[in-house]
Each structure stands twice: as C-alpha cells, then as structure tokens.
Amino acid sequence: ETVDGQPFALPKDWKWVKFGDIGKVVTGSTPSKSNNEFYNGEYPFYKPTDLEQGINTIKSSDSLTEKGYNAARQLPKYSILVTCIGATIGKTGLIHKEGSCNQQINAIIPNNNLDSKFIYYTCTSNFIQDLIKSNASATTLPIINKNGFSKLPFPLPPLAEQHRIVSAIEKWFSLIDEIETNKESLQAAIKQTKSKVLDLAIKGKLVKKTAEWKTVTLGEIGKWQAGCTPSRGHKEYYGGEIPWLKTGDLNDGFITEIPEHITQLGLDKSSAKLNPKDSVLIAMYGATIGKVGILTFPAATNQACCACTEYKDVDKMYLFYFLLSHRDVFISQGGGGAQPNISKDIIVKTSIPLPPLAEQTRIVSKIEEVFALLDEIERELE
C-alpha cells in the first residue's frame, strides 16, 4: 500500500530516497582464482555464506592479498553488504574492516553524513527484505542487479534521529540477548532440578518415610519382555490394526499415538508380543537408550524396546519415575560405540528401592506436584 505514491507515510522531517541516494552502490567481483598471488592475505573477501542476518559483525571465510585486493572491488569499512542472487537473496551484513566481496553481493558504501548502522538495521527489516525479494527477477534463481537495487525506496530520518534509533535498537537487542541467555540457563536448571527431584524421590528423601523400604530387582516386581520386528519382506505383516511401537515413539510420558501398525498375521508369524495397556516401556538400544513410556492401549514393540507387562507390589508411575531416574546408569551400562545397548538381562537384575504401595503413591504425587510447578515456569519462558 502506498501513501501519496510512497510505500507508507513517514514521520515529520523524514523523507523517501532511493538506495542510490544514500551511498555508492556497487556489485562485487572475484579476482582470478588461478592467480595464487591474489589469495590468502590480510583483506577479507566476503561471500553470501559469510553474512549473518541480524548481527552487525561478520567474518570472511576467504581473504585477498594486496595484489588481489587491488584487482577486486574495494570496499571501505562500514560498507553494507546485501546478497543479490539466489535463495539467500537479501541476506545482509555490515563489515568492520576494509575488504571486498564477490559478484553475488551488492554493496552500499554510505555517504559520510549517514549512520552506517542505521542503514544496516533498516536493510534487515521485513519491509526492505520483502522489497528486495518482490523486485527480484521472477526466475528459478532470483536476481536483483545493481541498477534495480539502487532504485528501491529507502526511508531516511535526519542524522541525529538515525543515531537515536540505532541506540534504541541496540539497547533492546542487548536486553533480548540477556533474556535469551537467562532463558537457556533457566531451562537447563529446570532439567537439572527435575533430575534431582527424581533422585531424592527414589532415595526416600522427597517425602517423610513412614514405613520400612526394601530393595528388590526389577525382575522380582514384574514380567519383562522384549519385542520383535516382523519380516519387512512380508508386506502382509504391516498396515493392520495392531499398533507397533519403535523406540523413537517413546516420549518419557504416556504413549497416546503410534504411527506404524502390524497385522494379526505379522504378530502371529513373529516373536512380537502384544503388550497390554499400562505396560511400562524402556528403550535398550542406540540414541534412544533409556527413553521410557507408558502404553495407554495395547501395542507390540520392536526388539529395541523392553516392556514390563505385569507388575506386583509396585505402582506403575513409581516404576516409570524410577526408570527415568536411572537413565544415566543405563546409558553408562550400554557402553560406547555407535550403537550402545543394554539387555533385558541387565534390566531385570537392576535393583530398585521399594517402599510400600501407599508410600509409593505419596512419592508419585509429590514428584508430579513439583514437576507441574517446574513445567509452568518453563511454559512462561516460551
């Protein structure tokens, strides 16, 4: 939409100019690659992959000698570089050292009475980025040449206001960076806190002990069984009504959806087993080792998954949280290599501290109470 022939109305004392009015617009060039005297020197030589949108410092992956620089398009420091061809068209950078760029970049050498950072930040705005893309040639490889780029409109405030805008932008960017840094630190702290909560819970330190605990093995409190993959060579084994879980489907929570299914024939003709609802699952192989889940419907699994299908004297949620708390131990038992794994034998021989059922219920409630608070904090960070 335009206002009096211009893209939009500007504040008082601002004016619409063209890119060619705010400085010299030039297209880069590439000195001969066959001349060894041109490369690996002190002058940065920028390509589109060197430009980092959203920041104002860029590094070059290539460089020119003085001879190469003299043969190239010479750019003073504080020139603004804008990719003019291809999928990254519009990608922008502000150089802080005298250098050069290749022919895939249009460079703006700003007039002395303008703030280079203001031009840079304006070039990274959605308005200018959309303008560049909409004025590029409508081909498989979009291009905006120097002449077309020079004619694009540019909103220009007085110099003092340019400085104020840059100062305000950098103040807010600094605050956003600080928030992002703190956000990542807090998310990491939440993850560590959850691990600590589980550790305390399984050691009987999250709630006051009211009864004697005993130590048993996982094999003593439940029936464990691994799954199987029906032969892929038999298409009739797949696409049926029986959910078939792979370890990538484990989500450290309740399993409510499984994308792949097998047929009854696939179940009957293989060692796969149908695990009942409420079975507690754990991954034994590879990158997902130690991942857990609880079935909300009957399902079979592949051989990389072990299921506790029948359990006694243990609450399924207490068992689930124990397996979560024990993940690092299982991973260490899995050994190194590209495909670390634990076995059903390792799982059933694993010791678990076991309080009476009533105390297990209290522990589970406390874990979920604390986790709910931590999840609420994490949602507020999004």
Short mmCIF file of C-alpha atoms in Angstrom, two decimals, residues 18-20 23-28 73 82-85 103-108 135 143-152:
data_model
loop_
_atom_site.label_atom_id
_atom_site.label_comp_id
_atom_site.label_asym_id
_atom_site.label_seq_id
_atom_site.Cartn_x
_atom_site.Cartn_y
_atom_site.Cartn_z
CA LYS A 18 16.48 5.68 -3.16
CA PHE A 19 19.28 3.33 -2.18
CA GLY A 20 21.42 5.03 -4.79
CA GLY A 23 25.64 5.98 -0.90
CA LYS A 24 27.51 4.37 -3.76
CA VAL A 25 26.01 1.02 -4.77
CA VAL A 26 28.49 -1.42 -6.31
CA THR A 27 28.46 -5.11 -7.19
CA GLY A 28 31.39 -7.22 -6.04
CA ARG A 73 36.03 -4.29 -5.83
CA VAL A 82 23.37 -7.40 0.63
CA THR A 83 23.15 -10.71 -1.25
CA CYS A 84 21.65 -10.04 -4.68
CA ILE A 85 21.14 -13.55 -6.09
CA GLN A 103 29.64 -10.70 -7.53
CA GLN A 104 26.73 -12.30 -5.64
CA ILE A 105 26.63 -9.27 -3.36
CA ASN A 106 25.57 -5.65 -3.84
CA ALA A 107 27.50 -3.33 -1.52
CA ILE A 108 26.41 0.08 -0.25
CA ASN A 135 11.70 -6.69 -7.04
CA ILE A 143 18.36 -11.78 -9.03
CA ILE A 144 18.27 -8.06 -8.30
CA ASN A 145 21.02 -6.24 -10.17
CA LYS A 146 22.81 -3.06 -9.08
CA ASN A 147 20.50 -0.76 -11.06
CA GLY A 148 17.32 -2.34 -9.72
CA PHE A 149 18.68 -2.32 -6.17
CA SER A 150 19.73 1.34 -6.46
CA LYS A 151 16.17 2.37 -7.34
CA LEU A 152 14.50 0.76 -4.31
#
